[in-house]
Tab-separated table of C-alpha atoms in Angstrom:
chain	number	residue	atom	x	y	z
F	1	MET	CA	0.000	0.000	0.000
F	2	ALA	CA	1.106	3.579	-0.583
F	3	GLU	CA	2.665	5.598	2.223
F	4	LEU	CA	0.394	8.161	3.822
F	5	ALA	CA	1.003	11.694	2.585
F	6	THR	CA	0.726	14.799	4.744
F	7	GLU	CA	-2.767	14.556	6.097
F	8	PRO	CA	-5.384	17.299	5.733
F	9	ALA	CA	-6.673	19.071	8.802
F	10	TRP	CA	-9.996	17.233	8.811
F	11	LEU	CA	-8.232	13.855	8.923
F	12	GLU	CA	-5.825	14.951	11.640
F	13	GLU	CA	-8.831	16.059	13.672
F	14	ARG	CA	-10.436	12.639	13.256
F	15	ARG	CA	-7.194	10.973	14.357
F	16	GLN	CA	-7.031	13.120	17.466
F	17	LYS	CA	-10.626	12.354	18.366
F	18	GLY	CA	-9.971	8.646	17.936
F	19	SER	CA	-6.816	8.827	20.078
F	20	ALA	CA	-8.698	10.645	22.842
F	21	LEU	CA	-11.395	7.980	22.841
F	22	VAL	CA	-8.790	5.217	23.002
F	23	GLU	CA	-7.602	6.742	26.259
F	24	SER	CA	-11.085	7.123	27.713
F	25	LEU	CA	-12.920	3.999	26.533
F	26	PRO	CA	-12.145	0.790	28.440
F	27	LEU	CA	-12.120	-2.551	26.704
F	28	PRO	CA	-15.364	-4.479	27.190
F	29	ASP	CA	-15.566	-7.249	29.773
F	30	HIS	CA	-18.114	-9.973	30.451
F	31	LYS	CA	-20.399	-7.400	32.091
F	32	SER	CA	-20.523	-5.238	28.964
F	33	LYS	CA	-23.652	-5.594	26.852
F	34	GLY	CA	-23.017	-7.888	23.921
F	35	TRP	CA	-19.788	-9.272	25.373
F	36	GLU	CA	-21.192	-11.662	27.953
F	37	PHE	CA	-19.975	-14.739	26.049
F	38	THR	CA	-16.649	-13.429	24.699
F	39	ASP	CA	-13.770	-13.191	27.164
F	40	LEU	CA	-11.036	-10.636	26.425
F	41	ALA	CA	-9.122	-11.183	29.681
F	42	SER	CA	-6.121	-12.646	27.809
F	43	LEU	CA	-5.976	-9.828	25.235
F	44	GLU	CA	-2.795	-7.779	25.711
F	45	LEU	CA	-3.081	-4.951	23.200
F	46	ASP	CA	0.350	-3.555	24.038
F	47	SER	CA	1.976	-6.762	22.800
F	48	TYR	CA	0.922	-5.947	19.210
F	49	THR	CA	2.664	-3.294	17.136
F	50	ALA	CA	0.931	-1.342	14.356
F	51	ALA	CA	1.972	-2.720	10.962
F	52	ASP	CA	1.050	-2.500	7.296
F	53	ALA	CA	-0.137	-5.460	5.222
F	54	ALA	CA	1.019	-6.419	1.725
F	55	VAL	CA	-2.474	-6.033	0.296
F	56	GLU	CA	-3.395	-7.036	-3.248
F	57	VAL	CA	-6.271	-5.377	-5.102
F	58	SER	CA	-7.527	-6.229	-8.578
F	59	GLY	CA	-10.481	-5.531	-10.851
F	60	GLY	CA	-12.877	-2.630	-10.844
F	61	GLU	CA	-12.505	-1.226	-14.341
F	62	GLY	CA	-14.858	1.751	-14.558
F	63	ALA	CA	-14.617	2.468	-10.836
F	64	THR	CA	-12.161	4.292	-8.593
F	65	VAL	CA	-10.251	1.647	-6.660
F	66	VAL	CA	-7.361	3.140	-4.676
F	67	SER	CA	-5.638	2.749	-1.334
F	68	LEU	CA	-6.825	5.151	1.334
F	69	ALA	CA	-3.308	6.603	1.445
F	70	GLU	CA	-3.598	7.482	-2.254
F	71	ALA	CA	-7.128	8.777	-1.774
F	72	VAL	CA	-5.858	11.343	0.741
F	73	ASP	CA	-4.098	13.034	-2.213
F	74	SER	CA	-6.173	12.072	-5.241
F	75	HIS	CA	-9.752	12.008	-3.893
F	76	PRO	CA	-9.793	13.957	-0.603
F	77	GLU	CA	-13.386	15.180	-0.911
F	78	LEU	CA	-14.688	11.707	-1.717
F	79	LEU	CA	-12.651	10.210	1.097
F	80	GLU	CA	-13.898	12.762	3.610
F	81	ARG	CA	-17.490	12.057	2.594
F	82	ALA	CA	-17.075	8.290	2.771
F	83	LEU	CA	-14.807	7.870	5.768
F	84	GLY	CA	-16.722	7.248	8.951
F	85	SER	CA	-20.067	8.343	7.566
F	86	LEU	CA	-21.655	5.106	8.757
F	87	VAL	CA	-19.693	3.691	11.693
F	88	PRO	CA	-19.788	5.646	14.979
F	89	ILE	CA	-16.361	5.755	16.588
F	90	GLU	CA	-17.497	5.679	20.235
F	91	ASP	CA	-16.219	2.131	20.524
F	92	PRO	CA	-12.755	1.122	21.767
F	93	PHE	CA	-11.863	-0.908	18.673
F	94	VAL	CA	-13.296	1.522	16.133
F	95	ALA	CA	-11.521	4.361	17.969
F	96	ARG	CA	-8.210	2.519	17.617
F	97	ASN	CA	-8.858	1.997	13.944
F	98	GLU	CA	-9.739	5.659	13.536
F	99	ALA	CA	-6.531	6.752	15.245
F	100	ASP	CA	-4.123	4.255	13.701
F	101	TRP	CA	-5.273	3.030	10.291
F	102	ARG	CA	-2.581	3.041	7.631
F	103	ASP	CA	-3.980	0.476	5.248
F	104	GLY	CA	-7.304	0.524	3.492
F	105	VAL	CA	-9.109	0.547	0.166
F	106	LEU	CA	-11.652	2.942	-1.319
F	107	VAL	CA	-13.988	1.534	-3.973
F	108	HIS	CA	-16.163	4.198	-5.589
F	109	VAL	CA	-18.564	3.298	-8.395
F	110	PRO	CA	-19.999	6.359	-10.188
F	111	ARG	CA	-23.641	6.895	-10.939
F	112	GLY	CA	-25.082	4.390	-13.405
F	113	VAL	CA	-21.856	2.399	-13.816
F	114	LYS	CA	-22.210	-1.380	-13.707
F	115	LEU	CA	-18.965	-3.267	-13.148
F	116	THR	CA	-18.576	-6.383	-15.278
F	117	GLN	CA	-15.819	-7.921	-13.157
F	118	PRO	CA	-15.606	-8.139	-9.365
F	119	VAL	CA	-13.191	-6.094	-7.295
F	120	ARG	CA	-10.957	-8.448	-5.300
F	121	ILE	CA	-9.177	-7.401	-2.107
F	122	GLU	CA	-6.666	-9.732	-0.421
F	123	VAL	CA	-5.565	-8.701	3.083
F	124	PRO	CA	-2.820	-10.906	4.578
F	125	VAL	CA	-2.452	-11.174	8.349
F	126	ALA	CA	1.037	-12.623	8.228
F	127	GLN	CA	3.324	-10.763	10.624
F	128	GLU	CA	3.943	-12.043	14.138
F	129	ALA	CA	2.811	-9.625	16.883
F	130	ALA	CA	1.383	-7.217	14.288
F	131	ALA	CA	-1.710	-5.066	14.807
F	132	ILE	CA	-3.320	-4.406	11.440
F	133	ASN	CA	-5.869	-1.602	11.470
F	134	TRP	CA	-7.639	-2.070	8.177
F	135	ARG	CA	-10.363	0.078	6.602
F	136	THR	CA	-12.587	-0.710	3.627
F	137	LEU	CA	-14.874	1.934	2.117
F	138	ILE	CA	-17.264	0.931	-0.660
F	139	VAL	CA	-19.483	3.642	-2.174
F	140	LEU	CA	-22.001	2.997	-4.944
F	141	GLU	CA	-23.728	6.027	-6.403
F	142	GLU	CA	-27.284	6.016	-7.760
F	143	GLY	CA	-28.015	3.142	-10.140
F	144	ALA	CA	-24.520	1.636	-9.874
F	145	GLU	CA	-23.839	-2.084	-9.627
F	146	ALA	CA	-20.781	-3.886	-8.286
F	147	GLU	CA	-19.473	-7.059	-6.717
F	148	VAL	CA	-16.631	-6.880	-4.188
F	149	TRP	CA	-14.770	-9.875	-2.766
F	150	GLU	CA	-12.665	-9.244	0.346
F	151	HIS	CA	-10.560	-11.996	1.918
F	152	TRP	CA	-8.516	-11.869	5.130
F	153	SER	CA	-6.051	-14.728	5.567
F	154	SER	CA	-2.827	-15.928	7.193
F	155	PRO	CA	-0.116	-18.165	5.675
F	156	ASP	CA	-0.381	-20.602	8.600
F	157	ASP	CA	-1.963	-21.092	12.004
F	158	GLU	CA	1.088	-20.041	14.030
F	159	VAL	CA	0.804	-16.271	13.478
F	160	ASP	CA	-0.123	-14.476	16.681
F	161	ALA	CA	-1.476	-11.159	15.396
F	162	LEU	CA	-4.454	-8.818	15.701
F	163	LEU	CA	-6.748	-7.671	12.900
F	164	ASN	CA	-8.907	-4.636	13.705
F	165	SER	CA	-11.070	-3.871	10.703
F	166	VAL	CA	-13.772	-1.336	9.863
F	167	VAL	CA	-15.897	-1.864	6.740
F	168	GLU	CA	-18.369	0.741	5.492
F	169	LEU	CA	-20.794	0.000	2.659
F	170	SER	CA	-22.806	2.835	1.138
F	171	VAL	CA	-25.375	1.635	-1.398
F	172	GLY	CA	-26.929	4.578	-3.224
F	173	GLN	CA	-30.443	4.936	-4.586
F	174	ALA	CA	-31.433	2.036	-6.899
F	175	ALA	CA	-27.886	0.629	-6.707
F	176	THR	CA	-26.960	-3.041	-6.224
F	177	LEU	CA	-23.975	-4.267	-4.221
F	178	ARG	CA	-22.847	-7.842	-3.727
F	179	TYR	CA	-20.230	-7.942	-0.976
F	180	ILE	CA	-18.463	-11.160	-0.004
F	181	ASN	CA	-16.230	-11.066	3.067
F	182	THR	CA	-14.329	-14.208	4.043
F	183	GLN	CA	-11.736	-14.721	6.754
F	184	ASP	CA	-9.347	-17.587	7.369
F	185	ILE	CA	-6.751	-15.923	9.560
F	186	SER	CA	-4.474	-17.773	11.967
F	187	LYS	CA	-6.122	-19.770	14.734
F	188	LYS	CA	-3.837	-17.871	17.148
F	189	ALA	CA	-4.932	-14.412	15.989
F	190	TRP	CA	-7.520	-12.010	17.351
F	191	ILE	CA	-10.168	-10.505	15.088
F	192	PHE	CA	-12.284	-7.433	15.709
F	193	ALA	CA	-14.407	-6.241	12.816
F	194	THR	CA	-17.041	-3.522	12.761
F	195	GLN	CA	-19.010	-3.540	9.523
F	196	ARG	CA	-21.949	-1.332	8.633
F	197	ALA	CA	-24.021	-0.933	5.491
F	198	GLN	CA	-26.490	1.785	4.571
F	199	VAL	CA	-28.969	0.962	1.808
F	200	GLU	CA	-30.870	3.822	0.202
F	201	ARG	CA	-34.207	4.011	-1.646
F	202	ASP	CA	-34.899	1.026	-3.948
F	203	ALA	CA	-31.328	-0.247	-3.509
F	204	ARG	CA	-30.275	-3.833	-2.855
F	205	LEU	CA	-27.463	-5.338	-0.805
F	206	ASP	CA	-26.441	-9.001	-1.012
F	207	TRP	CA	-23.913	-9.626	1.760
F	208	ALA	CA	-22.196	-12.959	2.398
F	209	ALA	CA	-19.700	-13.675	5.175
F	210	LEU	CA	-17.634	-16.734	6.066
F	211	GLY	CA	-15.635	-17.134	9.273
F	212	PHE	CA	-13.120	-19.952	9.656
F	213	GLY	CA	-10.089	-18.440	11.385
F	214	SER	CA	-9.071	-16.572	14.555
F	215	ALA	CA	-8.771	-17.654	18.153
F	216	ASN	CA	-11.171	-15.097	19.583
F	217	GLY	CA	-12.779	-11.697	19.008
F	218	LYS	CA	-16.014	-10.342	17.575
F	219	VAL	CA	-17.451	-9.485	14.161
F	220	ARG	CA	-20.321	-6.995	14.047
F	221	MET	CA	-22.468	-6.703	10.930
F	222	ASP	CA	-25.030	-3.889	10.917
F	223	THR	CA	-27.387	-3.235	8.021
F	224	LYS	CA	-29.503	-0.085	7.864
F	225	LEU	CA	-32.406	0.029	5.420
F	226	ALA	CA	-32.398	3.796	5.110
F	227	GLY	CA	-34.617	4.360	2.085
F	228	PRO	CA	-38.119	3.183	1.114
F	229	GLY	CA	-38.097	0.057	-1.024
F	230	SER	CA	-34.582	-0.978	0.028
F	231	GLU	CA	-33.642	-4.639	0.466
F	232	ALA	CA	-30.846	-6.577	2.158
F	233	ARG	CA	-30.006	-10.259	2.218
F	234	VAL	CA	-27.291	-11.278	4.665
F	235	THR	CA	-25.891	-14.813	4.612
F	236	GLY	CA	-23.297	-16.020	7.112
F	237	GLY	CA	-21.467	-19.257	7.732
F	238	TYR	CA	-18.781	-20.273	10.193
F	239	ALA	CA	-16.931	-23.433	11.157
F	240	GLY	CA	-14.929	-23.654	14.371
F	241	GLY	CA	-12.143	-26.052	15.270
F	242	PRO	CA	-10.613	-26.952	18.650
F	243	GLY	CA	-9.909	-23.935	20.844
F	244	GLN	CA	-11.645	-21.408	18.624
F	245	HIS	CA	-14.316	-18.968	19.761
F	246	LEU	CA	-16.372	-17.260	17.036
F	247	ASP	CA	-18.663	-14.329	17.848
F	248	TYR	CA	-21.052	-12.678	15.379
F	249	ASP	CA	-23.295	-9.761	16.306
F	250	THR	CA	-25.802	-8.674	13.647
F	251	THR	CA	-28.351	-5.869	13.379
F	252	GLN	CA	-31.031	-5.277	10.776
F	253	GLU	CA	-32.293	-1.721	11.222
F	254	HIS	CA	-35.382	-0.690	9.281
F	255	ALA	CA	-35.406	3.092	9.188
F	256	ALA	CA	-37.845	3.634	6.299
F	257	PRO	CA	-41.191	2.178	5.205
F	258	ASN	CA	-41.607	-0.743	2.801
F	259	THR	CA	-38.209	-2.329	3.403
F	260	ASN	CA	-37.126	-5.961	3.454
F	261	SER	CA	-34.304	-7.810	5.200
F	262	ASP	CA	-33.489	-11.517	5.290
F	263	LEU	CA	-30.631	-12.861	7.433
F	264	ALA	CA	-29.528	-16.456	7.874
F	265	PHE	CA	-26.474	-17.849	9.658
F	266	ARG	CA	-25.260	-21.456	9.876
F	267	GLY	CA	-22.489	-22.678	12.159
F	268	VAL	CA	-20.661	-25.995	12.407
F	269	LEU	CA	-18.620	-26.523	15.580
F	270	ALA	CA	-16.092	-29.270	16.235
F	271	LYS	CA	-14.900	-30.544	19.603
F	272	GLY	CA	-13.510	-27.808	21.835
F	273	SER	CA	-14.941	-24.886	19.846
F	274	THR	CA	-17.535	-22.328	20.893
F	275	ALA	CA	-19.608	-19.710	19.116
F	276	VAL	CA	-22.160	-17.031	19.805
F	277	TRP	CA	-24.531	-15.306	17.441
F	278	ARG	CA	-26.574	-12.368	18.657
F	279	GLY	CA	-29.072	-10.837	16.241
F	280	MET	CA	-31.377	-7.839	16.479
F	281	ILE	CA	-34.144	-6.653	14.195
F	282	LYS	CA	-34.862	-2.981	14.860
F	283	VAL	CA	-37.887	-1.276	13.337
F	284	ASP	CA	-37.781	2.493	13.757
F	285	PRO	CA	-40.889	4.664	14.236
F	286	GLY	CA	-42.641	5.185	10.914
F	287	ALA	CA	-40.986	2.183	9.204
F	288	GLN	CA	-44.326	0.651	8.316
F	289	GLN	CA	-44.657	-2.404	6.051
F	290	THR	CA	-41.321	-3.746	7.217
F	291	ASP	CA	-40.682	-7.384	6.348
F	292	ALA	CA	-37.750	-8.818	8.329
F	293	PHE	CA	-36.505	-12.315	9.050
F	294	GLN	CA	-33.502	-13.688	10.908
F	295	GLU	CA	-32.352	-17.161	11.835
F	296	SER	CA	-29.314	-18.883	13.298
F	297	ARG	CA	-28.760	-22.624	13.288
F	298	ASN	CA	-25.780	-24.421	14.779
F	299	LEU	CA	-24.693	-28.028	14.339
F	300	LEU	CA	-22.477	-29.382	17.127
F	301	LEU	CA	-20.149	-32.185	16.059
F	302	SER	CA	-19.274	-33.108	19.631
F	303	PRO	CA	-20.708	-32.802	23.152
F	304	GLU	CA	-17.603	-30.708	23.878
F	305	ALA	CA	-18.704	-28.005	21.404
F	306	HIS	CA	-20.974	-25.170	22.542
F	307	ALA	CA	-23.056	-22.473	20.860
F	308	ASP	CA	-25.298	-19.638	22.003
F	309	ALA	CA	-27.919	-18.107	19.700
F	310	ILE	CA	-29.689	-14.942	20.872
F	311	PRO	CA	-32.268	-13.431	18.484
F	312	GLY	CA	-34.007	-10.183	19.375
F	313	LEU	CA	-36.710	-7.789	18.203
F	314	GLU	CA	-37.146	-4.075	18.866
F	315	ILE	CA	-40.257	-2.894	17.025
F	316	LEU	CA	-41.547	0.683	17.131
F	317	ALA	CA	-44.049	0.449	14.261
F	318	ASP	CA	-47.332	-1.460	14.061
F	319	ASP	CA	-47.668	-2.569	10.414
F	320	VAL	CA	-44.766	-5.013	10.235
F	321	ARG	CA	-43.917	-8.674	9.771
F	322	CYS	CA	-40.848	-9.687	11.782
F	323	THR	CA	-39.878	-13.269	12.586
F	324	HIS	CA	-36.853	-15.043	13.962
F	325	ALA	CA	-35.651	-18.567	14.620
F	326	ALA	CA	-32.709	-20.199	16.353
F	327	ALA	CA	-31.669	-23.812	16.799
F	328	ILE	CA	-28.709	-25.674	18.272
F	329	ALA	CA	-28.434	-29.430	17.790
F	330	GLN	CA	-26.039	-32.328	17.487
F	331	ILE	CA	-25.952	-34.694	14.537
F	332	ASP	CA	-29.189	-36.667	14.465
F	333	LYS	CA	-28.428	-40.239	15.522
F	334	GLU	CA	-31.420	-41.564	13.590
F	335	GLN	CA	-30.175	-39.929	10.380
F	336	LEU	CA	-26.715	-41.336	11.022
F	337	PHE	CA	-28.132	-44.814	11.656
F	338	TYR	CA	-30.254	-44.653	8.511
F	339	LEU	CA	-27.298	-43.734	6.291
F	340	THR	CA	-24.945	-46.324	7.799
F	341	SER	CA	-27.630	-48.974	7.443
F	342	ARG	CA	-27.671	-48.165	3.727
F	343	GLY	CA	-23.980	-48.980	3.404
F	344	LEU	CA	-22.205	-45.706	4.132
F	345	ASP	CA	-19.362	-45.783	6.617
F	346	PRO	CA	-19.872	-43.515	9.677
F	347	ALA	CA	-17.428	-40.832	8.488
F	348	ALA	CA	-19.075	-40.537	5.071
F	349	ALA	CA	-22.544	-40.505	6.638
F	350	LYS	CA	-21.539	-37.766	9.068
F	351	SER	CA	-20.065	-35.704	6.248
F	352	LEU	CA	-23.242	-36.085	4.187
F	353	ILE	CA	-25.426	-34.862	7.061
F	354	ILE	CA	-23.222	-31.798	7.566
F	355	GLU	CA	-23.232	-30.996	3.862
F	356	GLY	CA	-27.014	-31.187	3.874
F	357	PHE	CA	-27.150	-28.835	6.853
F	358	LEU	CA	-25.059	-26.261	4.979
F	359	GLU	CA	-26.750	-26.730	1.623
F	360	SER	CA	-29.628	-24.411	2.522
F	361	LEU	CA	-27.043	-21.716	3.220
F	362	VAL	CA	-25.347	-22.128	-0.154
F	363	GLU	CA	-28.706	-22.138	-1.948
F	364	ARG	CA	-29.354	-18.586	-0.719
F	365	LEU	CA	-26.590	-17.395	-3.043
F	366	ALA	CA	-27.183	-16.778	-6.738
F	367	GLU	CA	-25.789	-19.421	-9.067
F	368	GLY	CA	-22.342	-18.515	-10.327
F	369	PRO	CA	-18.810	-17.891	-9.068
F	370	VAL	CA	-19.872	-16.670	-5.606
F	371	ARG	CA	-21.892	-19.784	-4.844
F	372	ASP	CA	-19.205	-22.077	-6.266
F	373	SER	CA	-16.431	-20.352	-4.313
F	374	ILE	CA	-18.261	-20.401	-0.981
F	375	SER	CA	-19.352	-24.004	-1.456
F	376	ALA	CA	-15.748	-25.025	-2.139
F	377	ALA	CA	-14.492	-23.054	0.865
F	378	LEU	CA	-17.022	-24.717	3.172
F	379	GLU	CA	-16.118	-28.158	1.837
F	380	ALA	CA	-12.400	-27.543	2.402
F	381	ARG	CA	-12.974	-26.223	5.902
F	382	LEU	CA	-15.128	-29.194	6.898
F	383	ALA	CA	-12.334	-31.532	5.775
F	384	GLU	CA	-10.058	-29.715	8.252
F	385	ILE	CA	-12.277	-29.999	11.327
F	386	LEU	CA	-13.939	-33.392	10.832
């Protein structure tokens, strides 16, 4: 990534505000709302040193795709408008990102432009004891269309590092964004990600997320249906191995009438792994004719695996349809018996049941490269933890 140039006054002011909040905001503990199931007692922030990542970006012909360091010089007005317009910084991890980010990508798709090839962003978490404060800004103007693939990964599972990421998605009026965010960072690394999307009038967001890596942390995914007629579909999958703790916190906020959101998460947890999903559907006053759905289903591969699923509703309008579902179960012994009685060995039968459990997740994605890629990633990950 490019080196940061001399920063404008507005950016320096943001840095200073972030630094001040870092000093004043304590890290959450088990008494903090939303952190009851994620223990940060072993997190020693001072043991990680701010570092850059050797990021690779490709695609995006017809759009502006530049590092944030370059955008400071080449697109300062666009950067100022996009940076932090969605994510509030009154959070200890966002404040640290605000104060210390060096790496990041700005994707700006002008009005009416439809990208024919996806933008691909590869963010390696490869340096021992590194703290990577990463920022992704994606802005689609009115009527634009784009697909963005972002992948966070480590070369192996021995890298003890920290990834602190902020992702902001701005989907303009009648625009369509498909955003795929996958992470397979080291099983010794921490991950903190704050991601927020704002979807304007008659716009559509298709958001898919996969979580395989990290030892501990939290990923927050907030979607705001800000304009009438806006839609969002959020699809998440995770698979935990021994010693891993995966935490996803999602919000679907309906801030305008006649909006639709559909969220589904599936988790597969092997022996010694834990996970928590907490979801909230918020319907603001006046957001009539809201249609919102959320579900979380977890499959435990061992009695020594554990999951918590916490759906929630906060409804301040009266003409709405909001539903949620959550389930946690182990592999059905009757299904396993049926398959083995038909000649399958136990390992193959178990694998078939798990694949069937995840198939409904994959089917939510449109046919094409995204579905094929996520299906292959899930298959490879299951081979690791089974």
